Amino acid sequence: MTPQEVARDTAQRLVETAGLNAVLHWSAEGLQLEAARVAALPPEAPLRGMPVAVKDNIVTLDTPTTCASRILEGYVSPFEATAVRRLRAAGAMIVAKTNLDEFAMGSSTEHSAFGRVLHPDFPERVPGGSSGGSAALVAAGVVPAALGSETGGSVRQPASFCGIVGVKPSYGRVSRYGLVAFASSLDQIGPLSLDVRDCALVLQVISGHDPHDSTSVDLPVPDFVASLEAGVRGLRVGVPAEFFGEGLQPGVRQAVLEAVRVLEGLGARVEEVALPTLEYALPTYYLIACAEASSNLARYDGVAYGYRSPRADDLYTLYARTRAEGFGPEVKRRIMLGTFALSEGYYEGFYKKAQQVRTLVRRDFDRCFQRVDVLATPTSPVAGFRLGERTADPLQMYLADVYTIPVNLAGLPGISVPCGFVDGLPVGLQLVGRPFEEATVLRVAYAYEQATEWHRHRCPFLRG
Amino acid sequence: MTISREDVLHVARLAEIGVSEHELDALVDQMNRIVGYVAQLDAAPVESDGAAFVPGPTAVAWREDVVQPEPLALPPAALAPDFRAGFFVVPQLPALVPESEHAPVDDEEEP
């Protein structure tokens, strides 16, 4: 297909799937402009003609970037994210900006100011979050790949719920320049796709040091695609017992343990390992992430850009009303929790303590990786929940990320790959590696994927 | 520990977020539940001088100390709610607003 044909085909799919509410911005005219640009690129461009959707908290030129928030409604960035610039230079066509939980704060994509996203396969279920729009669009077959962002599992968890692949790179592997900041010590951009190879292709392009982001690491980027075929014979796979305890849906446990047996059958050596600080990871994450969010989101005050309340006669009221009217309830709740954790009298007992526990979490992982090469766990304790089931109880919503959050705290690479179904709902196998060993994680995921048929199951829309 | 209405209003003021009376009870309840949950960190076996783990590069990558302007596709005037003659225009500081011009508080209890 020519880029123009891909653009027309993608436009038709976007129209047909509009009911999912997975997309916040796209235009047929913009698609044709992208196709014309890509048609002029040399044929060897690695992603030439690949349509890619981008989560709407990653800035793009010409199209708005709203973070699914009223406070940024209509905002157009004056610069382009490095990951987007690299994708376009590699020949990808940016076709749409996808819906998300407001400022990436959520696990179900029900916290968008522009309406919730529907699961492409199960309209009564959530697609996961916060990159639920990107995951739904890939699972529905509209695009082969999309960018999401991770702070506590926002790529892997929706990938798991939608039956696709999602990668969280090591902290520092991908530039955060142009990713709207939520929690700066945790945020990373990551790809979602229908299979491991496409994730590897996209990750290859967006990885690498960026002078615009001093937290991006100046390390060589391995050839992720070339290393996929290396197999798992002799590789050591650790199974942390703490990830299989209370709260894990029995069907999810069964699917993940069966996946571990498949890896064993492929020649991997499996052994049990311990991550005793898992029980502290979730509270640690919420203190650190909310504290960082309270600082990062202080910039939305109605002065330099974004929404401004029309009902303010003095400067303080301008700030307070702009933020009260512009932010949704979950964002306000997290900013307030973060402000509380950083306030006088509580800093030592909450924020500082959380920072210390974060060190323990990382040490636990380091100890595991002295014995094994990758860890295998469930991505989520459940295989998806119903729309509205957890919105009234923030703590229940937070628990949806209990297995992904420790990986973000420790800055490690992780992937979710489909490993079965429970009551028809997809289940994800999470694989976690040593820092900057994305190649190993991708290789194990690819070996598993090639040995099973789960990734060939598509949602009814795509099968149709 | 217990989070009171006054605590929530104090935090809202620090965070510069207006909280209306009808939101307050739910916020107090949710903050109590969340703070009660995260307080379990008290039991975590941290070392008193335990250093904080920070991911990313182990050393700062210094660059030449030369200003390199990044051209922007849009000027501030295109983005700001009110921008005139090179300035972001905002209302007065509260202390400078005459009493008679204060806006009615209506439903909101300003923190």
XYZ file of C-alpha atoms in Angstrom:
575
model
C 0.000 0.000 0.000
C 1.194 3.535 -0.672
C 1.232 6.010 2.224
C -1.822 7.685 0.678
C -3.689 4.364 0.648
C -2.672 3.697 4.248
C -3.936 7.150 5.195
C -7.314 6.575 3.522
C -7.645 3.123 5.084
C -6.748 4.465 8.518
C -9.234 7.328 8.159
C -11.990 4.843 7.379
C -11.095 2.723 10.427
C -11.038 5.815 12.632
C -14.557 6.680 11.473
C -15.790 3.113 12.013
C -14.392 2.973 15.562
C -15.410 6.480 16.650
C -17.826 4.928 19.155
C -14.908 3.701 21.270
C -14.053 7.350 22.082
C -10.404 6.285 21.896
C -9.348 9.325 19.867
C -9.368 12.984 20.869
C -7.906 14.576 17.718
C -7.507 13.510 14.123
C -8.381 14.825 10.680
C -8.482 13.326 7.193
C -6.595 16.370 5.944
C -3.851 15.885 8.546
C -3.564 12.235 7.531
C -3.110 13.146 3.879
C -0.424 15.689 4.796
C 1.408 13.012 6.769
C 1.092 10.599 3.838
C 2.544 13.164 1.430
C 5.447 13.832 3.794
C 6.198 10.125 4.213
C 5.932 9.447 0.470
C 8.892 11.767 -0.040
C 11.089 9.868 2.437
C 13.631 7.290 1.253
C 12.275 3.711 1.094
C 14.762 2.491 3.718
C 13.130 4.565 6.502
C 12.479 1.818 9.091
C 8.846 2.707 9.833
C 7.981 4.110 6.404
C 4.207 4.341 6.070
C 3.393 2.859 9.493
C 0.387 4.642 11.004
C 1.030 5.376 14.687
C -1.313 6.945 17.249
C 0.072 9.060 20.079
C -1.310 9.480 23.587
C -2.572 12.998 24.084
C -0.076 13.830 26.836
C 2.798 13.715 24.310
C 3.126 16.998 22.477
C 2.740 17.291 18.723
C 2.816 20.266 16.411
C -0.355 21.258 14.536
C -2.723 19.072 16.612
C -3.834 19.892 20.183
C -2.369 18.251 23.276
C -4.947 18.304 26.059
C -3.935 15.529 28.474
C -7.701 14.852 28.446
C -8.125 17.851 30.730
C -10.354 20.912 30.495
C -7.409 22.957 31.738
C -5.548 22.279 28.464
C -8.563 22.171 26.137
C -7.495 23.484 22.725
C -3.824 23.840 23.720
C -1.388 23.432 20.827
C 2.247 22.899 21.744
C 4.880 25.236 20.318
C 7.339 22.312 20.101
C 7.351 18.592 19.303
C 8.235 15.681 21.597
C 11.513 13.944 20.786
C 9.794 10.531 20.546
C 7.324 11.932 17.993
C 10.084 13.673 16.042
C 12.046 10.405 15.867
C 8.995 8.416 14.777
C 8.219 10.874 11.986
C 11.841 10.948 10.848
C 11.731 7.124 10.661
C 8.737 7.292 8.329
C 5.842 6.781 10.728
C 2.643 8.717 10.093
C 1.169 10.281 13.224
C -2.522 9.672 12.601
C -4.336 10.486 15.847
C -4.012 11.682 19.439
C -5.552 9.218 21.837
C -7.769 9.583 24.899
C -6.416 8.916 28.397
C -7.160 9.361 32.062
C -6.707 13.066 32.766
C -2.963 13.801 33.036
C -2.418 10.008 32.943
C -3.882 9.664 36.451
C -6.017 6.544 36.414
C -6.207 2.867 35.563
C -9.381 2.646 33.489
C -9.542 5.678 31.151
C -12.771 6.649 32.884
C -11.174 9.837 34.269
C -10.998 11.687 30.948
C -12.650 15.102 30.783
C -13.775 14.149 27.273
C -15.555 10.915 28.137
C -14.479 7.394 28.953
C -12.957 4.976 26.432
C -14.776 1.725 25.688
C -13.045 -1.645 25.476
C -13.150 -2.673 21.781
C -14.130 -6.233 22.642
C -16.303 -5.852 25.756
C -18.341 -2.602 25.799
C -19.247 -3.064 29.462
C -15.586 -3.343 30.523
C -12.813 -0.775 30.842
C -9.827 -0.941 28.448
C -7.443 -0.239 31.328
C -5.522 2.967 31.718
C -4.221 5.469 31.606
C -3.192 4.766 27.978
C -6.619 3.214 27.337
C -7.194 5.127 24.100
C -3.903 3.924 22.611
C -4.558 0.334 23.715
C -8.148 0.281 22.417
C -7.099 1.714 19.053
C -4.380 -0.913 18.579
C -6.630 -3.752 19.759
C -9.380 -2.601 17.385
C -6.950 -2.863 14.482
C -7.014 0.832 13.576
C -3.236 1.239 13.934
C -0.510 -1.398 14.288
C 1.217 0.611 17.018
C 0.708 3.524 19.372
C 2.646 5.467 21.954
C 1.490 5.462 25.548
C 3.131 6.681 28.701
C 3.939 4.907 31.947
C 4.104 6.279 35.456
C 2.838 3.212 37.321
C 1.752 0.721 34.646
C -0.231 2.840 32.189
C 1.093 0.995 29.131
C 1.346 -2.584 30.442
C -1.999 -2.673 32.283
C -4.190 -1.512 29.338
C -2.148 -3.768 27.029
C -3.063 -6.653 29.342
C -6.764 -5.695 29.469
C -6.956 -5.331 25.662
C -4.976 -8.461 24.768
C -2.051 -6.691 23.098
C 1.642 -6.034 23.837
C 2.907 -3.026 25.797
C 6.456 -2.080 26.769
C 7.662 0.068 29.632
C 11.299 0.971 28.875
C 13.925 1.484 31.579
C 13.820 4.946 33.086
C 16.160 7.002 30.899
C 15.952 4.808 27.775
C 13.447 7.099 25.989
C 13.526 10.888 26.121
C 10.761 12.501 28.169
C 11.132 15.769 26.246
C 7.601 16.670 25.227
C 5.900 14.167 27.544
C 3.705 16.331 29.769
C 5.111 15.725 33.243
C 3.059 13.838 35.845
C 5.755 12.336 38.119
C 9.170 13.096 36.670
C 11.137 10.332 38.414
C 8.696 7.685 37.141
C 7.369 8.826 33.744
C 8.461 7.013 30.562
C 7.048 6.813 27.037
C 6.411 3.261 25.774
C 4.950 1.544 22.692
C 1.840 -0.644 22.381
C 1.276 -2.965 19.424
C -0.364 -6.181 18.315
C 2.833 -8.202 18.650
C 6.298 -8.102 20.175
C 8.136 -7.419 16.914
C 6.255 -4.162 16.258
C 6.915 -3.015 19.817
C 10.623 -3.732 19.280
C 10.590 -1.779 16.007
C 8.992 1.295 17.557
C 11.121 1.123 20.707
C 14.241 0.958 18.533
C 13.325 4.242 16.881
C 12.349 6.235 19.979
C 15.209 5.049 22.244
C 18.466 6.854 22.891
C 20.018 9.871 24.537
C 18.458 13.273 23.937
C 20.283 16.491 24.849
C 16.876 18.004 25.637
C 16.327 15.525 28.500
C 19.123 15.254 31.037
C 17.484 12.136 32.527
C 17.838 10.242 29.250
C 20.828 7.937 29.434
C 23.738 8.111 27.020
C 24.058 4.367 26.425
C 24.221 2.481 23.116
C 20.818 1.218 21.960
C 21.031 -2.500 21.061
C 19.346 -3.890 17.970
C 16.109 -5.005 19.637
C 14.673 -6.640 16.523
C 17.817 -8.623 15.673
C 17.962 -10.084 19.195
C 14.355 -11.330 19.178
C 15.189 -14.728 17.696
C 17.835 -15.699 20.279
C 15.436 -17.918 22.256
C 15.330 -18.576 25.993
C 17.358 -21.791 26.339
C 19.383 -21.574 29.543
C 17.847 -18.246 30.556
C 16.867 -18.035 34.229
C 13.272 -16.954 34.905
C 12.335 -15.880 38.438
C 8.826 -16.214 39.811
C 8.290 -13.930 42.834
C 5.885 -15.626 45.234
C 4.560 -12.273 46.501
C 2.921 -11.636 43.106
C 0.758 -14.741 43.439
C -0.813 -14.054 46.823
C -4.040 -12.540 48.098
C -6.113 -10.523 45.619
C -4.994 -12.401 42.502
C -7.894 -13.704 40.400
C -7.560 -17.520 40.252
C -7.898 -17.645 36.463
C -5.138 -15.058 36.068
C -2.865 -17.092 38.364
C -3.514 -20.218 36.324
C -2.824 -18.465 32.981
C 0.423 -16.893 34.167
C 1.754 -20.084 35.798
C 0.924 -21.954 32.597
C 2.907 -19.310 30.674
C 5.868 -19.925 32.974
C 5.610 -23.637 32.198
C 5.703 -22.791 28.471
C 8.943 -20.853 29.002
C 10.317 -23.811 30.929
C 9.368 -26.050 28.030
C 11.331 -23.777 25.715
C 14.477 -24.357 27.758
C 14.346 -21.629 30.403
C 15.260 -22.498 34.000
C 12.557 -21.417 36.421
C 13.080 -20.692 40.107
C 11.175 -18.952 42.874
C 12.494 -15.610 44.104
C 11.400 -13.143 46.802
C 10.358 -9.495 46.601
C 9.289 -8.912 50.210
C 8.828 -5.152 49.845
C 6.021 -5.615 47.314
C 3.469 -4.866 50.046
C 4.941 -1.361 50.458
C 5.265 -0.527 46.772
C 1.744 0.794 46.235
C 1.686 3.293 49.141
C 5.241 4.320 48.268
C 4.235 4.969 44.683
C 1.206 7.052 45.556
C 3.173 9.277 47.901
C 6.043 9.858 45.464
C 3.902 10.167 42.338
C 1.403 12.532 43.975
C 4.148 14.646 45.542
C 5.829 15.052 42.169
C 2.464 15.718 40.520
C 1.654 18.462 43.018
C 4.834 20.229 41.923
C 4.581 19.518 38.183
C 0.931 20.542 37.898
C 1.473 23.826 39.747
C 2.168 25.361 36.320
C -1.517 25.151 35.348
C -2.654 28.392 36.895
C -4.394 30.235 34.059
C -1.541 32.685 33.432
C 0.746 31.600 30.564
C -1.474 29.098 28.700
C -4.505 26.879 29.044
C -7.874 27.533 30.686
C -8.448 30.646 32.800
C -11.493 31.065 35.035
C -13.520 34.103 34.002
C -14.722 34.534 37.613
C -11.667 36.001 39.311
C -10.996 39.558 40.482
C -7.682 38.949 42.218
C -4.648 36.793 41.548
C -5.193 34.163 44.240
C -8.816 33.648 43.202
C -7.636 33.313 39.604
C -5.364 30.423 40.577
C -7.857 28.713 42.884
C -10.852 28.955 40.557
C -8.908 28.138 37.394
C -7.578 24.952 39.004
C -10.898 24.054 40.662
C -12.772 24.398 37.362
C -10.028 23.095 35.064
C -8.944 19.899 36.846
C -11.129 16.829 37.336
C -11.712 15.207 40.760
C -8.966 12.550 40.524
C -6.299 15.080 39.540
C -7.343 17.410 42.367
C -7.301 14.515 44.828
C -3.759 13.521 43.840
C -2.442 17.089 43.883
C -3.876 17.497 47.375
C -2.432 14.193 48.601
C 0.968 15.200 47.220
C 0.739 18.646 48.771
C -0.147 17.030 52.090
C 2.828 14.617 51.894
C 5.208 17.506 51.263
C 3.745 19.868 53.872
C 5.327 20.897 57.146
C 4.964 18.223 59.797
C 4.252 15.379 57.358
C 7.240 15.464 54.986
C 9.478 13.221 57.131
C 6.831 10.634 57.905
C 5.367 10.391 54.417
C 7.441 11.694 51.512
C 10.910 11.043 52.941
C 9.860 7.621 54.207
C 8.491 6.759 50.770
C 11.804 7.722 49.173
C 13.628 5.393 51.573
C 11.247 2.513 50.877
C 11.761 3.066 47.156
C 15.423 2.212 47.758
C 14.356 -1.055 49.425
C 12.191 -1.956 46.438
C 15.087 -1.426 44.053
C 17.414 -3.496 46.291
C 14.895 -6.346 46.275
C 14.950 -6.367 42.489
C 18.772 -6.151 42.436
C 18.964 -9.220 44.691
C 16.583 -11.132 42.405
C 18.603 -10.239 39.333
C 21.742 -11.727 40.902
C 20.006 -15.102 40.566
C 17.754 -14.762 37.509
C 17.684 -12.914 34.173
C 13.999 -11.976 34.047
C 11.003 -12.060 36.361
C 7.621 -13.446 35.286
C 4.465 -12.174 37.011
C 0.862 -11.288 36.224
C 0.525 -7.798 34.739
C -2.668 -7.136 36.678
C -4.364 -9.043 39.510
C -7.597 -9.126 37.494
C -8.460 -9.636 33.838
C -10.414 -6.399 33.548
C -13.228 -4.824 35.495
C -16.594 -3.310 34.650
C -17.182 0.327 33.737
C -17.907 2.293 36.912
C -16.942 -0.602 39.176
C -14.031 1.236 40.824
C -14.578 4.940 40.134
C -16.227 5.603 43.493
C -13.331 4.109 45.465
C -9.905 5.565 44.572
C -8.074 2.904 46.615
C -9.685 0.062 44.657
C -8.661 1.781 41.428
C -5.072 2.140 42.669
C -4.913 -1.600 43.447
C -5.316 -2.372 39.719
C -1.645 -1.387 39.298
C -0.192 -3.267 42.244
C 2.031 -5.530 40.074
C 3.249 -2.905 37.626
C 4.087 -0.108 40.061
C 7.204 -1.727 41.635
C 8.818 -1.830 38.178
C 8.403 1.930 37.779
C 9.718 2.605 41.273
C 12.864 0.627 40.420
C 13.256 2.169 36.930
C 13.306 -1.240 35.211
C 12.122 -2.397 31.765
C 8.926 -4.440 31.602
C 6.527 -5.841 29.052
C 3.009 -7.245 29.047
C 2.284 -9.968 26.509
C -1.039 -11.829 26.079
C -1.053 -15.205 27.866
C -4.659 -16.401 27.886
C -8.245 -15.560 28.774
C -10.406 -15.659 31.885
C -14.137 -15.703 31.174
C -13.249 -14.459 27.697
C -11.205 -11.502 29.021
C -7.521 -11.239 28.026
C -4.781 -11.899 30.601
C -1.283 -10.400 30.453
C 2.047 -11.977 31.390
C 4.476 -9.392 32.744
C 8.201 -9.881 32.159
C 10.681 -7.617 33.968
C 14.396 -7.257 33.297
C 17.551 -5.646 34.621
C 18.028 -1.923 33.923
C 18.511 -1.288 30.192
C 18.066 -4.961 29.309
C 14.983 -4.357 27.174
C 16.493 -6.712 24.596
C 16.264 -9.633 27.041
C 12.688 -8.820 28.021
C 11.631 -8.528 24.370
C 13.440 -11.745 23.485
C 11.659 -13.752 26.202
C 8.309 -12.218 25.273
C 8.894 -13.021 21.608
C 9.857 -16.626 22.339
C 6.687 -17.028 24.398
C 4.540 -15.314 21.776
C 5.868 -17.505 18.969
C 5.207 -20.653 21.015
C 1.574 -19.728 21.708
C -1.467 -18.504 19.826
C -2.794 -15.863 22.238
C -1.558 -12.882 20.234
C -3.479 -14.132 17.202
C -6.787 -13.668 19.037
C -8.123 -10.280 18.059
C -11.209 -8.444 19.136
C -14.405 -9.122 17.154
C -14.059 -5.827 15.302
C -10.644 -6.740 13.961
C -11.581 -10.358 13.227
C -14.562 -9.039 11.267
C -4.089 9.928 62.157
C -7.300 11.711 61.215
C -7.671 14.330 58.488
C -10.163 17.047 59.428
C -12.135 19.498 57.297
C -9.674 22.180 58.374
C -6.731 20.011 57.247
C -8.291 19.546 53.810
C -8.972 23.274 53.488
C -5.393 24.020 54.556
C -3.981 21.609 51.948
C -6.341 23.012 49.296
C -5.057 26.483 50.041
C -1.428 25.322 49.744
C -2.322 23.595 46.457
C -4.221 26.679 45.237
C -7.340 24.673 44.449
C -10.739 26.072 45.345
C -12.895 23.542 47.205
C -16.637 24.038 47.394
C -18.687 23.153 50.454
C -20.460 20.323 48.636
C -17.119 18.666 47.714
C -15.624 18.922 51.159
C -17.182 15.975 53.012
C -16.311 13.505 50.255
C -12.747 14.853 50.073
C -12.279 14.525 53.835
C -13.488 10.920 53.689
C -11.283 10.017 50.704
C -8.200 11.741 52.112
C -8.659 9.876 55.399
C -8.889 6.540 53.609
C -5.877 7.217 51.371
C -3.694 8.656 54.131
C -4.678 5.723 56.362
C -3.596 3.351 53.614
C -0.226 4.990 52.883
C 0.508 5.230 56.614
C 1.317 1.497 56.528
C 4.797 2.624 55.446
C 5.428 3.229 59.155
C 6.082 -0.506 59.406
C 8.601 -0.605 56.542
C 12.090 -1.580 57.711
C 14.024 1.424 56.380
C 17.460 2.437 57.575
C 17.441 5.792 59.350
C 20.151 7.116 57.043
C 18.839 5.217 54.037
C 19.633 7.054 50.836
C 16.864 7.645 48.330
C 17.098 5.707 45.070
C 16.830 7.979 42.048
C 16.650 6.315 38.637
C 18.375 7.618 35.551
C 21.963 8.608 34.769
C 24.454 8.213 37.604
C 26.226 11.409 36.640
C 25.039 14.730 35.309
C 25.785 15.150 31.607
C 27.216 18.657 31.428
C 26.919 20.620 28.219
C 28.600 23.779 27.059
C 27.236 26.733 29.005
C 25.972 28.439 25.877
C 22.444 29.689 25.433
C 20.885 27.929 22.468
C 17.426 29.343 21.796
C 14.899 26.713 20.786
C 12.656 28.165 18.096
C 8.996 27.798 19.067
C 6.244 27.284 16.543
C 3.909 29.611 18.447
C 4.633 32.819 20.396
C 3.353 33.357 23.969
C 0.649 35.664 22.628
C -0.896 32.709 20.785
C -1.074 30.602 23.944
C -1.729 32.977 26.840
C -5.267 33.835 27.970
C -4.231 37.520 28.100
C -0.892 38.774 26.740
C -0.204 42.430 25.962
C 2.947 44.373 25.039
C 5.215 41.498 26.077
C 3.495 40.846 29.430
C 1.180 38.134 30.769
C -1.772 40.086 32.137
C -3.321 38.865 35.414
C -5.707 40.329 38.007
C -4.334 42.240 40.973
C -2.872 40.633 44.064
C -5.640 40.091 46.656
C -4.191 42.710 48.985
C -4.454 45.366 46.276
C -8.105 44.732 45.428
C -10.438 47.233 47.136
C -12.934 45.566 49.503
C -15.879 46.811 47.458
C -14.647 44.991 44.337
C -14.338 41.516 45.862
C -16.248 38.945 43.850
C -19.177 37.179 45.523
C -18.093 33.797 46.936
C -21.338 32.014 45.833
C -21.086 28.231 46.273
C -17.359 28.081 46.828
C -15.659 28.187 50.167
C -12.328 29.605 49.164
C -9.513 28.006 51.120
